[in-house]
CSV table of C-alpha atoms in Angstrom, one decimal:
chain,number,residue,atom,x,y,z
A,1,MET,CA,5.2,-109.5,30.4
A,2,GLN,CA,2.0,-111.6,30.2
A,3,TRP,CA,0.0,-109.1,32.4
A,4,TYR,CA,0.4,-106.4,29.7
A,5,GLN,CA,-1.2,-108.5,26.9
A,6,GLU,CA,-4.7,-107.1,27.1
A,7,GLU,CA,-3.6,-103.4,26.9
A,8,ILE,CA,-1.1,-104.2,24.2
A,9,ARG,CA,-3.8,-105.8,22.1
A,10,GLN,CA,-5.9,-102.7,22.5
A,11,LEU,CA,-3.0,-100.5,21.4
A,12,GLU,CA,-2.4,-102.8,18.4
A,13,ALA,CA,-6.0,-102.1,17.3
A,14,LYS,CA,-5.6,-98.3,17.3
A,15,PRO,CA,-6.3,-97.0,13.8
A,16,VAL,CA,-3.5,-95.4,11.9
A,17,VAL,CA,-4.5,-91.8,11.2
A,18,GLN,CA,-2.5,-89.1,9.3
A,19,SER,CA,-3.5,-85.5,10.0
A,20,GLY,CA,-0.8,-83.5,8.1
A,21,LEU,CA,0.9,-82.5,11.3
A,22,GLN,CA,4.1,-84.0,12.7
A,23,LYS,CA,3.0,-87.2,14.5
A,24,VAL,CA,4.3,-87.6,18.0
A,25,ILE,CA,3.9,-90.9,19.8
A,26,PHE,CA,3.7,-90.7,23.6
A,27,TYR,CA,5.0,-94.1,24.7
A,28,GLY,CA,5.5,-95.3,28.3
A,29,SER,CA,3.8,-95.9,31.6
A,30,SER,CA,0.7,-94.8,33.4
A,31,THR,CA,1.8,-91.2,33.7
A,32,PHE,CA,0.9,-91.1,30.0
A,33,THR,CA,-1.9,-93.6,30.2
A,34,ARG,CA,-3.8,-91.7,32.9
A,35,TRP,CA,-3.3,-88.3,31.2
A,36,PRO,CA,-6.8,-86.9,30.5
A,37,ASN,CA,-7.1,-85.8,26.9
A,38,LEU,CA,-3.4,-86.0,26.3
A,39,GLU,CA,-4.0,-86.1,22.5
A,40,GLN,CA,-5.7,-82.7,22.6
A,41,CYS,CA,-3.1,-81.1,24.8
A,42,PHE,CA,-0.5,-80.4,22.1
A,43,PRO,CA,-2.3,-78.8,19.1
A,44,GLN,CA,1.0,-78.1,17.3
A,45,VAL,CA,1.4,-81.8,16.6
A,46,GLN,CA,-0.7,-84.9,16.0
A,47,ALA,CA,-0.2,-86.6,19.4
A,48,LEU,CA,-1.0,-90.3,19.9
A,49,ASN,CA,-1.0,-91.8,23.4
A,50,LEU,CA,0.4,-95.3,23.3
A,51,GLY,CA,1.1,-95.6,27.0
A,52,PHE,CA,0.1,-98.7,28.9
A,53,GLY,CA,-0.4,-98.9,32.7
A,54,GLY,CA,2.3,-100.0,35.0
A,55,SER,CA,4.8,-100.4,32.1
A,56,THR,CA,8.5,-100.6,32.6
A,57,LEU,CA,11.2,-99.5,30.2
A,58,ALA,CA,11.9,-103.1,29.8
A,59,ALA,CA,8.2,-103.7,28.7
A,60,CYS,CA,8.4,-100.6,26.4
A,61,ALA,CA,11.4,-102.1,24.6
A,62,TRP,CA,9.8,-105.6,24.5
A,63,PHE,CA,6.4,-104.5,23.0
A,64,PHE,CA,7.7,-101.6,20.8
A,65,LYS,CA,7.5,-103.5,17.5
A,66,ARG,CA,3.9,-104.5,18.1
A,67,VAL,CA,2.4,-101.1,18.9
A,68,VAL,CA,4.5,-98.2,17.5
A,69,PRO,CA,6.0,-98.7,14.0
A,70,GLN,CA,2.7,-99.0,12.1
A,71,HIS,CA,1.9,-95.5,13.0
A,72,GLN,CA,5.1,-94.1,11.4
A,73,PRO,CA,5.6,-91.3,13.9
A,74,ASN,CA,7.9,-88.3,13.2
A,75,MET,CA,8.9,-88.1,16.9
A,76,VAL,CA,8.7,-90.2,20.0
A,77,MET,CA,8.3,-89.0,23.6
A,78,VAL,CA,9.2,-91.6,26.2
A,79,TYR,CA,8.3,-91.7,29.8
A,80,ALA,CA,9.1,-94.9,31.8
A,81,GLY,CA,11.7,-96.1,34.3
A,82,ASP,CA,10.2,-95.5,37.7
A,83,ASN,CA,8.4,-98.8,37.6
A,84,ASP,CA,11.6,-100.6,36.7
A,85,LEU,CA,13.3,-99.1,39.8
A,86,GLY,CA,10.3,-99.8,41.9
A,87,ASP,CA,10.5,-103.5,40.8
A,88,GLY,CA,14.1,-103.6,42.1
A,89,ARG,CA,16.0,-103.0,38.8
A,90,THR,CA,19.1,-100.9,39.0
A,91,PRO,CA,19.7,-97.5,37.3
A,92,GLU,CA,22.2,-99.2,35.0
A,93,GLU,CA,19.5,-101.7,33.8
A,94,VAL,CA,17.2,-98.8,33.1
A,95,VAL,CA,19.8,-97.2,30.8
A,96,LEU,CA,20.3,-100.6,29.1
A,97,PHE,CA,16.5,-100.9,28.5
A,98,TYR,CA,16.4,-97.4,27.1
A,99,GLU,CA,19.3,-98.2,24.8
A,100,HIS,CA,17.5,-101.3,23.6
A,101,LEU,CA,14.4,-99.2,22.9
A,102,LEU,CA,16.4,-96.7,21.0
A,103,ALA,CA,17.9,-99.4,18.9
A,104,SER,CA,14.5,-100.7,18.0
A,105,ILE,CA,13.3,-97.1,17.1
A,106,ARG,CA,16.4,-96.6,14.9
A,107,ALA,CA,16.0,-100.0,13.2
A,108,MET,CA,12.3,-99.6,12.4
A,109,LEU,CA,11.8,-95.8,12.1
A,110,GLY,CA,15.1,-94.3,11.2
A,111,ASN,CA,16.9,-91.4,12.9
A,112,ILE,CA,13.8,-89.6,14.1
A,113,PRO,CA,13.8,-87.3,17.2
A,114,VAL,CA,13.3,-89.2,20.5
A,115,CYS,CA,12.9,-87.4,23.8
A,116,PHE,CA,13.3,-89.1,27.2
A,117,VAL,CA,11.2,-87.4,29.9
A,118,SER,CA,13.1,-87.6,33.1
A,119,ILE,CA,11.9,-90.1,35.7
A,120,LYS,CA,9.9,-88.3,38.4
A,121,LEU,CA,10.3,-88.6,42.1
A,122,SER,CA,7.1,-89.2,44.0
A,123,PHE,CA,6.0,-89.4,47.6
A,124,ALA,CA,5.4,-93.1,47.3
A,125,ARG,CA,9.0,-93.7,46.1
A,126,LEU,CA,11.0,-91.3,48.1
A,127,HIS,CA,13.2,-94.3,49.1
A,128,LEU,CA,14.3,-94.5,45.4
A,129,ARG,CA,15.5,-90.9,45.2
A,130,GLY,CA,19.2,-91.8,44.8
A,131,SER,CA,18.4,-94.4,42.1
A,132,ILE,CA,16.1,-92.1,40.2
A,133,GLU,CA,18.6,-89.2,40.2
A,134,TYR,CA,21.4,-91.5,39.1
A,135,ALA,CA,19.3,-93.1,36.3
A,136,ASN,CA,18.3,-89.6,35.1
A,137,SER,CA,21.9,-88.4,35.1
A,138,CYS,CA,23.0,-91.5,33.1
A,139,VAL,CA,20.3,-91.0,30.5
A,140,SER,CA,21.0,-87.3,30.3
A,141,ARG,CA,24.7,-88.0,29.8
A,142,LEU,CA,23.9,-90.6,27.1
A,143,VAL,CA,21.7,-88.0,25.3
A,144,SER,CA,24.4,-85.3,25.6
A,145,LEU,CA,27.1,-87.5,24.1
A,146,GLN,CA,24.9,-88.4,21.1
A,147,GLY,CA,23.2,-85.1,20.7
A,148,PRO,CA,20.1,-84.4,18.5
A,149,PRO,CA,17.9,-85.9,17.4
A,150,LEU,CA,18.1,-87.4,20.9
A,151,TYR,CA,16.7,-85.1,23.6
A,152,TYR,CA,16.3,-85.2,27.4
A,153,LEU,CA,13.6,-83.2,29.1
A,154,ASP,CA,14.1,-82.5,32.8
A,155,LEU,CA,10.8,-82.7,34.7
A,156,TYR,CA,12.4,-84.0,37.8
A,157,TYR,CA,13.5,-80.7,39.4
A,158,PRO,CA,10.5,-78.5,38.3
A,159,MET,CA,8.3,-80.6,40.6
A,160,PHE,CA,10.1,-79.3,43.7
A,161,ASP,CA,9.3,-76.2,45.6
A,162,GLU,CA,11.7,-73.4,46.5
A,163,ARG,CA,12.9,-75.3,49.6
A,164,GLY,CA,13.8,-78.4,47.5
A,165,ASN,CA,10.8,-80.5,48.6
A,166,LEU,CA,8.4,-82.3,46.3
A,167,HIS,CA,5.3,-80.1,45.8
A,168,PRO,CA,2.3,-82.0,47.1
A,169,ALA,CA,-0.1,-80.2,44.8
A,170,PHE,CA,1.4,-82.0,41.8
A,171,PHE,CA,0.3,-85.5,43.1
A,172,GLU,CA,-2.9,-87.4,43.7
A,173,PRO,CA,-3.6,-88.6,47.3
A,174,ASP,CA,-1.9,-91.9,46.5
A,175,GLY,CA,1.4,-90.0,46.4
A,176,LEU,CA,2.4,-91.7,43.1
A,177,HIS,CA,0.3,-90.4,40.2
A,178,LEU,CA,0.1,-86.8,38.9
A,179,SER,CA,-2.8,-84.5,39.9
A,180,PRO,CA,-4.4,-82.0,37.5
A,181,ALA,CA,-1.9,-79.4,38.6
A,182,GLY,CA,0.9,-81.9,37.9
A,183,TYR,CA,-0.4,-82.5,34.4
A,184,THR,CA,-0.7,-78.8,33.8
A,185,LEU,CA,3.0,-78.4,34.6
A,186,TRP,CA,3.9,-81.3,32.4
A,187,GLN,CA,1.8,-80.0,29.5
A,188,GLN,CA,3.6,-76.6,29.7
A,189,LYS,CA,7.1,-78.2,29.8
A,190,ILE,CA,6.4,-80.8,27.1
A,191,SER,CA,4.8,-78.3,24.8
A,192,ALA,CA,7.9,-76.1,25.0
A,193,GLN,CA,10.0,-79.1,24.3
A,194,LEU,CA,7.9,-80.1,21.3
A,195,ASP,CA,8.2,-76.5,19.9
A,196,HIS,CA,12.0,-76.8,20.3
A,197,MET,CA,12.1,-80.1,18.5
A,198,LEU,CA,9.8,-78.9,15.7
A,199,GLN,CA,12.2,-76.0,15.0
A,200,HIS,CA,14.8,-78.6,14.1
A,201,GLN,CA,12.6,-81.0,12.3
A,202,GLN,CA,12.3,-81.2,8.5
A,203,PRO,CA,8.8,-80.1,7.3
A,204,LEU,CA,6.4,-82.7,6.0
A,205,SER,CA,6.4,-83.2,2.3
């Protein structure tokens, strides 16, 4: 975990700000880190981007206590897992890392809503398709069994075309990271998910 230390120190130094809106932490890997103006993309909430590049779910669980609790979020959006699988971890390990992260959230922030954004398939990781689909199905099952305030947002299948192939327009030339069109899709889907979660959230006092 040593290679994350500089980014983690930068995240630790982020000021704590309260806006009067529900505060939502976006926590996870470079899909969040590289998102241009993420914090302005969801005006219905106070979004805070605490992603760090290349992070795994294991790293998210490990560093959670250092970067998230001081902000006292009302909700957490999580995106990670593809880097774990890319590093050779199994889908079962990904689920265990997520359970570890959830346990830390519950211990330090209470029973707040947490949404897992499905692990995306990318052209650079087509060989991991089976593992990604299995990891997603396991997390989806975990969320279904526990129910709200746990949520699962499927962004896996919306990135395919009508023939069942990944849509190239959603990716940068590296075949791994999202393009502007990809982020537009994610913004639409996540915004709708946030609206759904807000409908079931207690208003701020």
